[in-house]
Amino acid sequence: MDIDTKFYTSTLLNWYQTNRRDLPWRLSNNPYEIWIAEVIFQQTRINQGINYYHRFIERFPNISMLANASEDEVLKLWQGLGYYSRARNLWVTAKKVAFEMQGQFPNTFSEIKKLKGIGDYTAAAIASIAFNEPVPAVDGNVIRVISRLFTIDTPASSSKGKGEITQIAHSMIPADNPGDFNQALMEFGALQCTPRSPNCEICPLKNSCLAFKLSSIEKYPLKIIKKAVRIRHFNYLVVDDGEYLLFKKRTSGDIWENLYDFPLIETPDRYEIDKLMQTPQWKKLFNTSDICLENVSEEIIHQLSHQKIILRFYHIKITQPLEQTYYLSIVYNHVLSLPVPIIIGNYLANKFEIGATKKDNWI
DNA sequence: GAGCCGTGGGA
DNA sequence: TTCCCAAGGCT
């Protein structure tokens, strides 16, 4: 493709100069802070993650502090942000850099990309912003902007389409400030070339935008058909003896890995209480113990990107400790320190007044 | 390469 | 209400 790259480069840099948001990590060339920011803002809007960023940097101001923390604490700080593998991988990588690489964060794209939790995009962002390496950081914004400017008709989900876009972005990077340019392209996508109803009339690139010329802005980037989300039914048993609650640390191979939740009976469809009491899990847990069903919550829908969880909480009071070792007994005061899925955190806040409210989801 | 992994805000 | 999707990466 024959492109006047200089025009796009200078236009985007000029636009960035006057329209860029003041974001904390933009004041820094510290690879650690850039790394944390880039990971937090993977698939996450600025408004949703900005307070998490501040709290994270305050608690872990450098990679050594992060490396010496516990996984539970890192996950607790991440609670509510979602995609918890990001937090687990941050912790794993921090320990690797701190204890195996003498605390020296790698300084080239290829070395950075070897770290767990860092892929093409994040490696390029860190390498270009912290180390001035001219590598294209292709995120969802860049895909959208380039797709529209040049009407890319290969889906960006394919390696071919991604490759085309990456190549174009690469050709636009100025040698002197690749970091600013990468951020300019992304910021342009976030603020000007928005997914829905972009204001093309005020766009400095409208006369160079092929999609605009063809009145097909809405067509790009090419949409991919999504498969239906899986529907699951969770029955949470909130087992309560007045002093402690039962919890279980979730294991790998499912959502919310390494977070904690209540004893869970997953059923193939909606079970009423009498049917739930007939399940082997219920019978095994309570056996012949005296129980009192204190409360059954309304049905709650928890929508994940790929699953729809239909769930209820069964608040069950017991008078005698259960004869079991499978679940953890957590005293009320300690419940707050456990990293839990947001739906559990909200329940605890509303029902037990343990922890913060939904809007204030941190310690 | 396709499926999996959260959550919240906006239209 | 419902749907979309946001500074992606791993298996």
mmCIF file of C-alpha atoms (C1' of nucleotides) in Angstrom:
data_model
loop_
_atom_site.group_PDB
_atom_site.id
_atom_site.type_symbol
_atom_site.label_atom_id
_atom_site.label_comp_id
_atom_site.label_asym_id
_atom_site.label_seq_id
_atom_site.Cartn_x
_atom_site.Cartn_y
_atom_site.Cartn_z
ATOM 1 C CA MET A 1 0.000 0.000 0.000
ATOM 2 C CA ASP A 2 1.345 3.382 -0.966
ATOM 3 C CA ILE A 3 0.757 5.719 1.944
ATOM 4 C CA ASP A 4 1.910 9.231 2.688
ATOM 5 C CA THR A 5 2.876 8.214 6.171
ATOM 6 C CA LYS A 6 4.335 11.587 7.136
ATOM 7 C CA PHE A 7 0.968 13.263 6.833
ATOM 8 C CA TYR A 8 -0.761 10.771 9.121
ATOM 9 C CA THR A 9 2.120 10.862 11.589
ATOM 10 C CA SER A 10 2.244 14.634 11.928
ATOM 11 C CA THR A 11 -1.538 15.012 11.969
ATOM 12 C CA LEU A 12 -1.927 12.466 14.739
ATOM 13 C CA LEU A 13 0.943 13.928 16.779
ATOM 14 C CA ASN A 14 -0.506 17.425 16.446
ATOM 15 C CA TRP A 15 -3.942 16.201 17.412
ATOM 16 C CA TYR A 16 -2.432 14.434 20.430
ATOM 17 C CA GLN A 17 -0.641 17.572 21.520
ATOM 18 C CA THR A 18 -3.898 19.428 22.061
ATOM 19 C CA ASN A 19 -6.285 16.591 22.946
ATOM 20 C CA ARG A 20 -4.317 14.219 25.163
ATOM 21 C CA ARG A 21 -5.681 13.458 28.595
ATOM 22 C CA ASP A 22 -3.464 13.979 31.606
ATOM 23 C CA LEU A 23 -2.993 10.444 32.836
ATOM 24 C CA PRO A 24 -0.597 9.674 35.681
ATOM 25 C CA TRP A 25 1.649 7.183 33.898
ATOM 26 C CA ARG A 26 2.194 9.664 31.088
ATOM 27 C CA LEU A 27 4.359 11.653 33.478
ATOM 28 C CA SER A 28 6.715 8.726 33.769
ATOM 29 C CA ASN A 29 9.268 6.781 31.775
ATOM 30 C CA ASN A 30 9.476 4.183 34.495
ATOM 31 C CA PRO A 31 8.907 0.781 32.863
ATOM 32 C CA TYR A 32 7.359 -0.572 36.073
ATOM 33 C CA GLU A 33 4.667 2.088 36.196
ATOM 34 C CA ILE A 34 4.025 1.817 32.452
ATOM 35 C CA TRP A 35 3.754 -1.953 32.768
ATOM 36 C CA ILE A 36 1.227 -1.761 35.603
ATOM 37 C CA ALA A 37 -0.827 0.817 33.728
ATOM 38 C CA GLU A 38 -0.842 -1.131 30.470
ATOM 39 C CA VAL A 39 -1.958 -4.321 32.186
ATOM 40 C CA ILE A 40 -4.676 -2.620 34.219
ATOM 41 C CA PHE A 41 -6.057 -0.988 31.094
ATOM 42 C CA GLN A 42 -6.184 -4.131 29.019
ATOM 43 C CA GLN A 43 -9.865 -4.459 28.083
ATOM 44 C CA THR A 44 -10.642 -1.855 30.699
ATOM 45 C CA ARG A 45 -11.788 1.756 30.366
ATOM 46 C CA ILE A 46 -9.784 4.528 31.982
ATOM 47 C CA ASN A 47 -12.604 5.494 34.336
ATOM 48 C CA GLN A 48 -13.008 1.933 35.452
ATOM 49 C CA GLY A 49 -9.350 1.354 36.261
ATOM 50 C CA ILE A 50 -7.847 4.677 37.251
ATOM 51 C CA ASN A 51 -8.445 4.317 40.999
ATOM 52 C CA TYR A 52 -7.100 0.805 40.907
ATOM 53 C CA TYR A 53 -3.934 2.177 39.283
ATOM 54 C CA HIS A 54 -3.428 4.761 42.033
ATOM 55 C CA ARG A 55 -4.007 2.247 44.806
ATOM 56 C CA PHE A 56 -1.763 -0.324 43.164
ATOM 57 C CA ILE A 57 1.165 2.070 42.748
ATOM 58 C CA GLU A 58 0.687 3.409 46.240
ATOM 59 C CA ARG A 59 0.791 -0.054 47.785
ATOM 60 C CA PHE A 60 3.461 -1.400 45.415
ATOM 61 C CA PRO A 61 5.594 1.589 44.378
ATOM 62 C CA ASN A 62 8.236 -0.644 42.795
ATOM 63 C CA ILE A 63 8.660 -4.152 41.484
ATOM 64 C CA SER A 64 10.366 -5.368 44.644
ATOM 65 C CA MET A 65 7.383 -4.415 46.783
ATOM 66 C CA LEU A 66 5.086 -6.296 44.425
ATOM 67 C CA ALA A 67 7.366 -9.322 44.338
ATOM 68 C CA ASN A 68 7.373 -9.571 48.112
ATOM 69 C CA ALA A 69 3.601 -9.381 48.527
ATOM 70 C CA SER A 70 1.303 -12.386 48.839
ATOM 71 C CA GLU A 71 -0.837 -13.509 45.934
ATOM 72 C CA ASP A 72 -3.939 -13.026 48.083
ATOM 73 C CA GLU A 73 -3.058 -9.395 48.698
ATOM 74 C CA VAL A 74 -2.414 -8.694 45.026
ATOM 75 C CA LEU A 75 -5.722 -10.305 44.086
ATOM 76 C CA LYS A 76 -7.493 -8.388 46.851
ATOM 77 C CA LEU A 77 -6.224 -5.110 45.413
ATOM 78 C CA TRP A 78 -7.422 -6.273 42.006
ATOM 79 C CA GLN A 79 -10.854 -7.331 43.282
ATOM 80 C CA GLY A 80 -13.585 -5.974 41.016
ATOM 81 C CA LEU A 81 -11.362 -5.313 38.015
ATOM 82 C CA GLY A 82 -11.971 -8.674 36.383
ATOM 83 C CA TYR A 83 -9.687 -10.882 34.280
ATOM 84 C CA TYR A 84 -7.856 -11.951 37.405
ATOM 85 C CA SER A 85 -5.131 -13.768 35.491
ATOM 86 C CA ARG A 86 -3.733 -10.296 34.843
ATOM 87 C CA ALA A 87 -3.084 -9.838 38.563
ATOM 88 C CA ARG A 88 -1.707 -13.343 39.013
ATOM 89 C CA ASN A 89 0.655 -12.833 36.082
ATOM 90 C CA LEU A 90 1.786 -9.423 37.345
ATOM 91 C CA TRP A 91 2.769 -11.072 40.593
ATOM 92 C CA VAL A 92 4.537 -13.987 38.881
ATOM 93 C CA THR A 93 6.462 -11.657 36.591
ATOM 94 C CA ALA A 94 7.387 -9.289 39.416
ATOM 95 C CA LYS A 95 8.963 -12.168 41.297
ATOM 96 C CA LYS A 96 10.812 -13.310 38.198
ATOM 97 C CA VAL A 97 12.277 -9.869 37.521
ATOM 98 C CA ALA A 98 13.028 -9.152 41.170
ATOM 99 C CA PHE A 99 14.547 -12.492 42.114
ATOM 100 C CA GLU A 100 15.939 -13.898 38.859
ATOM 101 C CA MET A 101 16.812 -10.818 36.832
ATOM 102 C CA GLN A 102 18.396 -8.692 39.562
ATOM 103 C CA GLY A 103 15.388 -6.387 39.552
ATOM 104 C CA GLN A 104 16.266 -5.139 36.073
ATOM 105 C CA PHE A 105 13.174 -4.813 33.892
ATOM 106 C CA PRO A 106 14.113 -5.963 30.355
ATOM 107 C CA ASN A 107 14.505 -3.088 27.910
ATOM 108 C CA THR A 108 13.769 -4.482 24.462
ATOM 109 C CA PHE A 109 10.504 -5.538 22.846
ATOM 110 C CA SER A 110 11.543 -9.156 22.377
ATOM 111 C CA GLU A 111 12.820 -9.550 25.937
ATOM 112 C CA ILE A 112 9.801 -7.812 27.453
ATOM 113 C CA LYS A 113 7.414 -10.026 25.502
ATOM 114 C CA LYS A 114 8.898 -13.133 27.065
ATOM 115 C CA LEU A 115 7.422 -12.152 30.422
ATOM 116 C CA LYS A 116 4.220 -13.838 31.538
ATOM 117 C CA GLY A 117 1.122 -11.735 30.954
ATOM 118 C CA ILE A 118 2.811 -9.524 28.371
ATOM 119 C CA GLY A 119 1.859 -10.031 24.741
ATOM 120 C CA ASP A 120 2.499 -8.107 21.526
ATOM 121 C CA TYR A 121 0.549 -5.039 22.521
ATOM 122 C CA THR A 122 1.868 -4.564 26.038
ATOM 123 C CA ALA A 123 5.465 -5.345 25.072
ATOM 124 C CA ALA A 124 5.297 -2.756 22.300
ATOM 125 C CA ALA A 125 3.714 -0.173 24.582
ATOM 126 C CA ILE A 126 6.414 -0.574 27.245
ATOM 127 C CA ALA A 127 9.289 -0.776 24.739
ATOM 128 C CA SER A 128 8.170 2.329 22.862
ATOM 129 C CA ILE A 129 7.137 4.478 25.818
ATOM 130 C CA ALA A 130 9.856 3.563 28.321
ATOM 131 C CA PHE A 131 12.709 2.698 25.936
ATOM 132 C CA ASN A 132 11.935 4.556 22.677
ATOM 133 C CA GLU A 133 11.885 1.417 20.563
ATOM 134 C CA PRO A 134 9.928 2.000 17.325
ATOM 135 C CA VAL A 135 7.505 -0.927 17.575
ATOM 136 C CA PRO A 136 3.771 -0.552 16.886
ATOM 137 C CA ALA A 137 1.414 -1.023 19.850
ATOM 138 C CA VAL A 138 -1.702 -2.366 18.172
ATOM 139 C CA ASP A 139 -4.703 -2.379 20.469
ATOM 140 C CA GLY A 140 -8.423 -2.203 19.794
ATOM 141 C CA ASN A 141 -8.230 1.534 19.138
ATOM 142 C CA VAL A 142 -5.453 1.196 16.593
ATOM 143 C CA ILE A 143 -7.269 -1.620 14.835
ATOM 144 C CA ARG A 144 -10.354 0.580 14.520
ATOM 145 C CA VAL A 145 -8.511 3.695 13.341
ATOM 146 C CA ILE A 146 -6.361 1.935 10.739
ATOM 147 C CA SER A 147 -9.244 -0.255 9.565
ATOM 148 C CA ARG A 148 -11.297 2.843 8.829
ATOM 149 C CA LEU A 149 -8.550 4.972 7.334
ATOM 150 C CA PHE A 150 -7.660 2.235 4.841
ATOM 151 C CA THR A 151 -10.860 0.122 4.758
ATOM 152 C CA ILE A 152 -9.094 -3.050 5.819
ATOM 153 C CA ASP A 153 -11.344 -5.881 4.645
ATOM 154 C CA THR A 154 -9.516 -8.670 6.415
ATOM 155 C CA PRO A 155 -10.869 -9.326 9.924
ATOM 156 C CA ALA A 156 -8.478 -8.055 12.571
ATOM 157 C CA SER A 157 -9.098 -11.267 14.498
ATOM 158 C CA SER A 158 -7.137 -13.122 11.834
ATOM 159 C CA SER A 159 -3.367 -13.032 11.870
ATOM 160 C CA LYS A 160 -3.399 -11.721 8.291
ATOM 161 C CA GLY A 161 -5.621 -8.769 9.161
ATOM 162 C CA LYS A 162 -3.690 -8.028 12.326
ATOM 163 C CA GLY A 163 -0.488 -8.180 10.299
ATOM 164 C CA GLU A 164 -1.695 -5.677 7.733
ATOM 165 C CA ILE A 165 -2.729 -3.226 10.413
ATOM 166 C CA THR A 166 0.498 -3.700 12.338
ATOM 167 C CA GLN A 167 2.530 -3.037 9.206
ATOM 168 C CA ILE A 168 0.691 0.200 8.456
ATOM 169 C CA ALA A 169 1.026 1.371 12.053
ATOM 170 C CA HIS A 170 4.724 0.532 11.958
ATOM 171 C CA SER A 171 5.237 2.589 8.812
ATOM 172 C CA MET A 172 3.840 5.657 10.561
ATOM 173 C CA ILE A 173 6.064 5.550 13.654
ATOM 174 C CA PRO A 174 8.503 8.464 13.805
ATOM 175 C CA ALA A 175 11.992 7.407 14.897
ATOM 176 C CA ASP A 176 12.378 10.192 17.442
ATOM 177 C CA ASN A 177 9.287 9.614 19.599
ATOM 178 C CA PRO A 178 7.638 6.249 19.001
ATOM 179 C CA GLY A 179 6.060 6.265 22.460
ATOM 180 C CA ASP A 180 4.157 9.483 21.919
ATOM 181 C CA PHE A 181 3.024 8.365 18.496
ATOM 182 C CA ASN A 182 1.707 5.035 19.748
ATOM 183 C CA GLN A 183 -0.201 6.816 22.481
ATOM 184 C CA ALA A 184 -1.444 9.394 19.992
ATOM 185 C CA LEU A 185 -2.893 6.692 17.766
ATOM 186 C CA MET A 186 -4.609 5.007 20.712
ATOM 187 C CA GLU A 187 -5.874 8.249 22.204
ATOM 188 C CA PHE A 188 -7.214 9.252 18.802
ATOM 189 C CA GLY A 189 -9.165 6.008 18.683
ATOM 190 C CA ALA A 190 -10.448 6.450 22.222
ATOM 191 C CA LEU A 191 -11.576 10.079 21.874
ATOM 192 C CA GLN A 192 -12.089 10.912 18.189
ATOM 193 C CA CYS A 193 -12.427 7.736 16.127
ATOM 194 C CA THR A 194 -14.845 6.136 18.581
ATOM 195 C CA PRO A 195 -16.565 2.768 18.059
ATOM 196 C CA ARG A 196 -20.039 4.278 17.733
ATOM 197 C CA SER A 197 -21.115 7.513 16.081
ATOM 198 C CA PRO A 198 -17.723 9.210 15.789
ATOM 199 C CA ASN A 199 -17.894 12.913 15.017
ATOM 200 C CA CYS A 200 -16.229 12.689 11.622
ATOM 201 C CA GLU A 201 -17.024 16.297 10.698
ATOM 202 C CA ILE A 202 -14.379 17.583 13.090
ATOM 203 C CA CYS A 203 -11.846 14.835 12.318
ATOM 204 C CA PRO A 204 -8.486 16.128 11.073
ATOM 205 C CA LEU A 205 -8.142 12.990 8.957
ATOM 206 C CA LYS A 206 -11.590 12.971 7.392
ATOM 207 C CA ASN A 207 -10.271 13.901 3.962
ATOM 208 C CA SER A 208 -7.798 11.038 4.118
ATOM 209 C CA CYS A 209 -10.174 8.445 5.527
ATOM 210 C CA LEU A 210 -11.292 5.893 2.972
ATOM 211 C CA ALA A 211 -14.184 4.631 5.099
ATOM 212 C CA PHE A 212 -15.489 8.167 5.563
ATOM 213 C CA LYS A 213 -15.229 8.784 1.843
ATOM 214 C CA LEU A 214 -17.249 5.631 1.198
ATOM 215 C CA SER A 215 -19.750 6.396 3.994
ATOM 216 C CA SER A 216 -18.912 3.059 5.581
ATOM 217 C CA ILE A 217 -17.472 4.089 8.937
ATOM 218 C CA GLU A 218 -19.878 1.753 10.718
ATOM 219 C CA LYS A 219 -18.615 -1.190 8.713
ATOM 220 C CA TYR A 220 -15.105 -1.003 10.156
ATOM 221 C CA PRO A 221 -13.484 -2.693 11.884
ATOM 222 C CA LEU A 222 -15.110 -5.822 10.460
ATOM 223 C CA LYS A 223 -17.341 -7.387 13.083
ATOM 224 C CA ILE A 224 -16.920 -10.963 14.100
ATOM 225 C CA ILE A 225 -19.916 -13.132 14.922
ATOM 226 C CA LYS A 226 -20.016 -14.053 18.566
ATOM 227 C CA LYS A 227 -21.237 -17.367 19.799
ATOM 228 C CA ALA A 228 -23.937 -17.499 22.445
ATOM 229 C CA VAL A 229 -22.762 -17.234 26.030
ATOM 230 C CA ARG A 230 -22.965 -20.245 28.276
ATOM 231 C CA ILE A 231 -25.691 -20.149 30.911
ATOM 232 C CA ARG A 232 -24.906 -21.541 34.344
ATOM 233 C CA HIS A 233 -26.873 -21.892 37.573
ATOM 234 C CA PHE A 234 -24.994 -21.254 40.828
ATOM 235 C CA ASN A 235 -26.475 -21.980 44.239
ATOM 236 C CA TYR A 236 -24.313 -20.402 46.915
ATOM 237 C CA LEU A 237 -24.588 -21.717 50.455
ATOM 238 C CA VAL A 238 -23.756 -19.015 52.964
ATOM 239 C CA VAL A 239 -23.051 -21.226 55.935
ATOM 240 C CA ASP A 240 -23.049 -19.129 59.076
ATOM 241 C CA ASP A 241 -22.728 -20.057 62.728
ATOM 242 C CA GLY A 242 -22.714 -16.479 63.974
ATOM 243 C CA GLU A 243 -18.930 -16.252 64.071
ATOM 244 C CA TYR A 244 -17.602 -17.681 60.863
ATOM 245 C CA LEU A 245 -18.577 -18.302 57.243
ATOM 246 C CA LEU A 246 -17.470 -21.132 55.011
ATOM 247 C CA PHE A 247 -15.357 -20.338 51.965
ATOM 248 C CA LYS A 248 -13.555 -22.240 49.253
ATOM 249 C CA LYS A 249 -10.557 -21.122 47.237
ATOM 250 C CA ARG A 250 -11.465 -21.549 43.597
ATOM 251 C CA THR A 251 -9.164 -23.719 41.531
ATOM 252 C CA SER A 252 -7.900 -23.561 37.995
ATOM 253 C CA GLY A 253 -9.908 -24.399 34.918
ATOM 254 C CA ASP A 254 -12.855 -22.135 35.619
ATOM 255 C CA ILE A 255 -13.731 -18.511 36.214
ATOM 256 C CA TRP A 256 -12.339 -16.554 39.189
ATOM 257 C CA GLU A 257 -9.261 -18.746 39.592
ATOM 258 C CA ASN A 258 -7.636 -18.395 43.045
ATOM 259 C CA LEU A 259 -10.389 -16.148 44.321
ATOM 260 C CA TYR A 260 -12.603 -17.315 47.181
ATOM 261 C CA ASP A 261 -16.316 -18.013 47.176
ATOM 262 C CA PHE A 262 -18.970 -19.760 49.261
ATOM 263 C CA PRO A 263 -19.780 -23.472 49.086
ATOM 264 C CA LEU A 264 -21.254 -23.783 45.627
ATOM 265 C CA ILE A 265 -23.710 -26.223 44.155
ATOM 266 C CA GLU A 266 -23.884 -25.763 40.431
ATOM 267 C CA THR A 267 -27.019 -27.241 38.911
ATOM 268 C CA PRO A 268 -27.937 -27.940 35.289
ATOM 269 C CA ASP A 269 -30.929 -25.608 35.571
ATOM 270 C CA ARG A 270 -32.975 -23.667 38.128
ATOM 271 C CA TYR A 271 -33.376 -25.742 41.303
ATOM 272 C CA GLU A 272 -35.870 -24.847 44.009
ATOM 273 C CA ILE A 273 -34.811 -25.387 47.586
ATOM 274 C CA ASP A 274 -36.379 -28.812 48.013
ATOM 275 C CA LYS A 275 -34.636 -30.119 44.940
ATOM 276 C CA LEU A 276 -31.383 -28.497 45.996
ATOM 277 C CA MET A 277 -31.577 -30.301 49.323
ATOM 278 C CA GLN A 278 -31.684 -33.601 47.468
ATOM 279 C CA THR A 279 -28.345 -33.045 45.754
ATOM 280 C CA PRO A 280 -25.367 -35.117 46.911
ATOM 281 C CA GLN A 281 -23.386 -31.960 47.682
ATOM 282 C CA TRP A 282 -26.044 -30.673 50.055
ATOM 283 C CA LYS A 283 -26.443 -34.010 51.753
ATOM 284 C CA LYS A 284 -22.722 -34.470 52.132
ATOM 285 C CA LEU A 285 -22.154 -30.994 53.552
ATOM 286 C CA PHE A 286 -24.944 -30.930 56.113
ATOM 287 C CA ASN A 287 -25.402 -34.649 56.689
ATOM 288 C CA THR A 288 -27.595 -34.869 59.791
ATOM 289 C CA SER A 289 -26.700 -31.449 61.167
ATOM 290 C CA ASP A 290 -29.313 -29.042 62.413
ATOM 291 C CA ILE A 291 -29.705 -26.211 59.969
ATOM 292 C CA CYS A 292 -31.950 -23.212 59.668
ATOM 293 C CA LEU A 293 -32.588 -21.640 56.305
ATOM 294 C CA GLU A 294 -32.449 -17.988 57.300
ATOM 295 C CA ASN A 295 -32.922 -16.374 53.939
ATOM 296 C CA VAL A 296 -33.032 -17.070 50.223
ATOM 297 C CA SER A 297 -31.941 -14.192 48.039
ATOM 298 C CA GLU A 298 -33.619 -13.050 44.893
ATOM 299 C CA GLU A 299 -32.319 -14.578 41.719
ATOM 300 C CA ILE A 300 -29.302 -12.611 40.551
ATOM 301 C CA ILE A 301 -27.981 -12.455 37.007
ATOM 302 C CA HIS A 302 -24.241 -11.977 36.744
ATOM 303 C CA GLN A 303 -23.272 -11.325 33.159
ATOM 304 C CA LEU A 304 -19.721 -12.138 32.172
ATOM 305 C CA SER A 305 -18.365 -11.566 28.709
ATOM 306 C CA HIS A 306 -18.637 -15.246 27.903
ATOM 307 C CA GLN A 307 -20.997 -16.680 30.526
ATOM 308 C CA LYS A 308 -24.299 -15.756 32.117
ATOM 309 C CA ILE A 309 -24.448 -16.816 35.746
ATOM 310 C CA ILE A 310 -27.901 -17.177 37.280
ATOM 311 C CA LEU A 311 -27.452 -17.449 41.011
ATOM 312 C CA ARG A 312 -29.039 -17.407 44.431
ATOM 313 C CA PHE A 313 -27.610 -17.106 47.933
ATOM 314 C CA TYR A 314 -28.978 -19.431 50.608
ATOM 315 C CA HIS A 315 -28.184 -18.033 54.028
ATOM 316 C CA ILE A 316 -28.005 -21.018 56.329
ATOM 317 C CA LYS A 317 -27.559 -20.766 60.083
ATOM 318 C CA ILE A 318 -26.019 -23.670 61.920
ATOM 319 C CA THR A 319 -25.603 -24.283 65.625
ATOM 320 C CA GLN A 320 -22.902 -26.946 65.537
ATOM 321 C CA PRO A 321 -19.713 -26.890 63.473
ATOM 322 C CA LEU A 322 -20.030 -29.125 60.447
ATOM 323 C CA GLU A 323 -17.955 -32.251 60.241
ATOM 324 C CA GLN A 324 -15.984 -31.332 57.171
ATOM 325 C CA THR A 325 -12.511 -30.165 56.200
ATOM 326 C CA TYR A 326 -13.151 -29.320 52.561
ATOM 327 C CA TYR A 327 -14.189 -25.726 53.204
ATOM 328 C CA LEU A 328 -12.373 -22.980 55.070
ATOM 329 C CA SER A 329 -13.928 -21.500 58.196
ATOM 330 C CA ILE A 330 -13.311 -17.774 58.062
ATOM 331 C CA VAL A 331 -14.173 -15.567 61.031
ATOM 332 C CA TYR A 332 -16.165 -12.443 60.132
ATOM 333 C CA ASN A 333 -13.220 -10.124 60.787
ATOM 334 C CA HIS A 334 -11.007 -11.966 58.355
ATOM 335 C CA VAL A 335 -13.530 -12.228 55.522
ATOM 336 C CA LEU A 336 -12.614 -8.750 54.329
ATOM 337 C CA SER A 337 -9.059 -9.755 53.508
ATOM 338 C CA LEU A 338 -10.089 -12.504 51.086
ATOM 339 C CA PRO A 339 -10.128 -11.698 47.376
ATOM 340 C CA VAL A 340 -13.630 -12.563 46.179
ATOM 341 C CA PRO A 341 -15.613 -12.197 42.935
ATOM 342 C CA ILE A 342 -17.543 -8.955 42.844
ATOM 343 C CA ILE A 343 -20.850 -10.755 43.240
ATOM 344 C CA ILE A 344 -19.678 -12.246 46.553
ATOM 345 C CA GLY A 345 -18.259 -8.921 47.682
ATOM 346 C CA ASN A 346 -21.582 -7.209 47.048
ATOM 347 C CA TYR A 347 -23.480 -9.866 48.932
ATOM 348 C CA LEU A 348 -21.187 -9.568 51.935
ATOM 349 C CA ALA A 349 -21.498 -5.801 51.891
ATOM 350 C CA ASN A 350 -25.281 -5.830 51.657
ATOM 351 C CA LYS A 351 -26.141 -8.772 53.883
ATOM 352 C CA PHE A 352 -23.372 -8.731 56.439
ATOM 353 C CA GLU A 353 -22.113 -5.201 56.114
ATOM 354 C CA ILE A 354 -18.684 -6.716 55.699
ATOM 355 C CA GLY A 355 -16.465 -4.642 53.459
ATOM 356 C CA ALA A 356 -17.450 -1.835 51.183
ATOM 357 C CA THR A 357 -20.463 -1.231 49.026
ATOM 358 C CA LYS A 358 -20.637 -1.912 45.356
ATOM 359 C CA LYS A 359 -19.701 1.617 44.411
ATOM 360 C CA ASP A 360 -16.763 1.635 46.767
ATOM 361 C CA ASN A 361 -15.299 -1.713 46.134
ATOM 362 C CA TRP A 362 -12.026 -1.642 47.962
ATOM 363 C CA ILE A 363 -10.627 -1.576 51.450
ATOM 364 C "C1'" DG B 1 -7.028 -20.655 15.751
ATOM 365 C "C1'" DA B 2 -10.883 -20.691 18.679
ATOM 366 C "C1'" DG B 3 -12.365 -20.536 23.217
ATOM 367 C "C1'" DC B 4 -11.738 -18.809 27.630
ATOM 368 C "C1'" DC B 5 -11.055 -15.222 31.085
ATOM 369 C "C1'" DG B 6 -14.734 -9.967 34.445
ATOM 370 C "C1'" DT B 7 -16.812 -5.936 35.130
ATOM 371 C "C1'" DG B 8 -19.235 -1.704 34.439
ATOM 372 C "C1'" DG B 9 -20.882 2.054 31.582
ATOM 373 C "C1'" DG B 10 -23.197 3.855 27.643
ATOM 374 C "C1'" DA B 11 -26.643 3.818 23.987
ATOM 375 C "C1'" DT C 1 -33.943 -3.878 28.794
ATOM 376 C "C1'" DT C 2 -30.573 -5.629 26.279
ATOM 377 C "C1'" DC C 3 -26.569 -5.412 23.827
ATOM 378 C "C1'" DC C 4 -22.002 -3.880 22.934
ATOM 379 C "C1'" DC C 5 -17.408 -3.636 24.145
ATOM 380 C "C1'" DA C 6 -13.169 -1.502 26.461
ATOM 381 C "C1'" DA C 7 -4.929 0.505 26.257
ATOM 382 C "C1'" DG C 8 -5.348 -8.328 25.441
ATOM 383 C "C1'" DG C 9 -3.172 -12.692 26.697
ATOM 384 C "C1'" DC C 10 -3.083 -17.619 27.424
ATOM 385 C "C1'" DT C 11 -3.964 -22.380 26.168
#
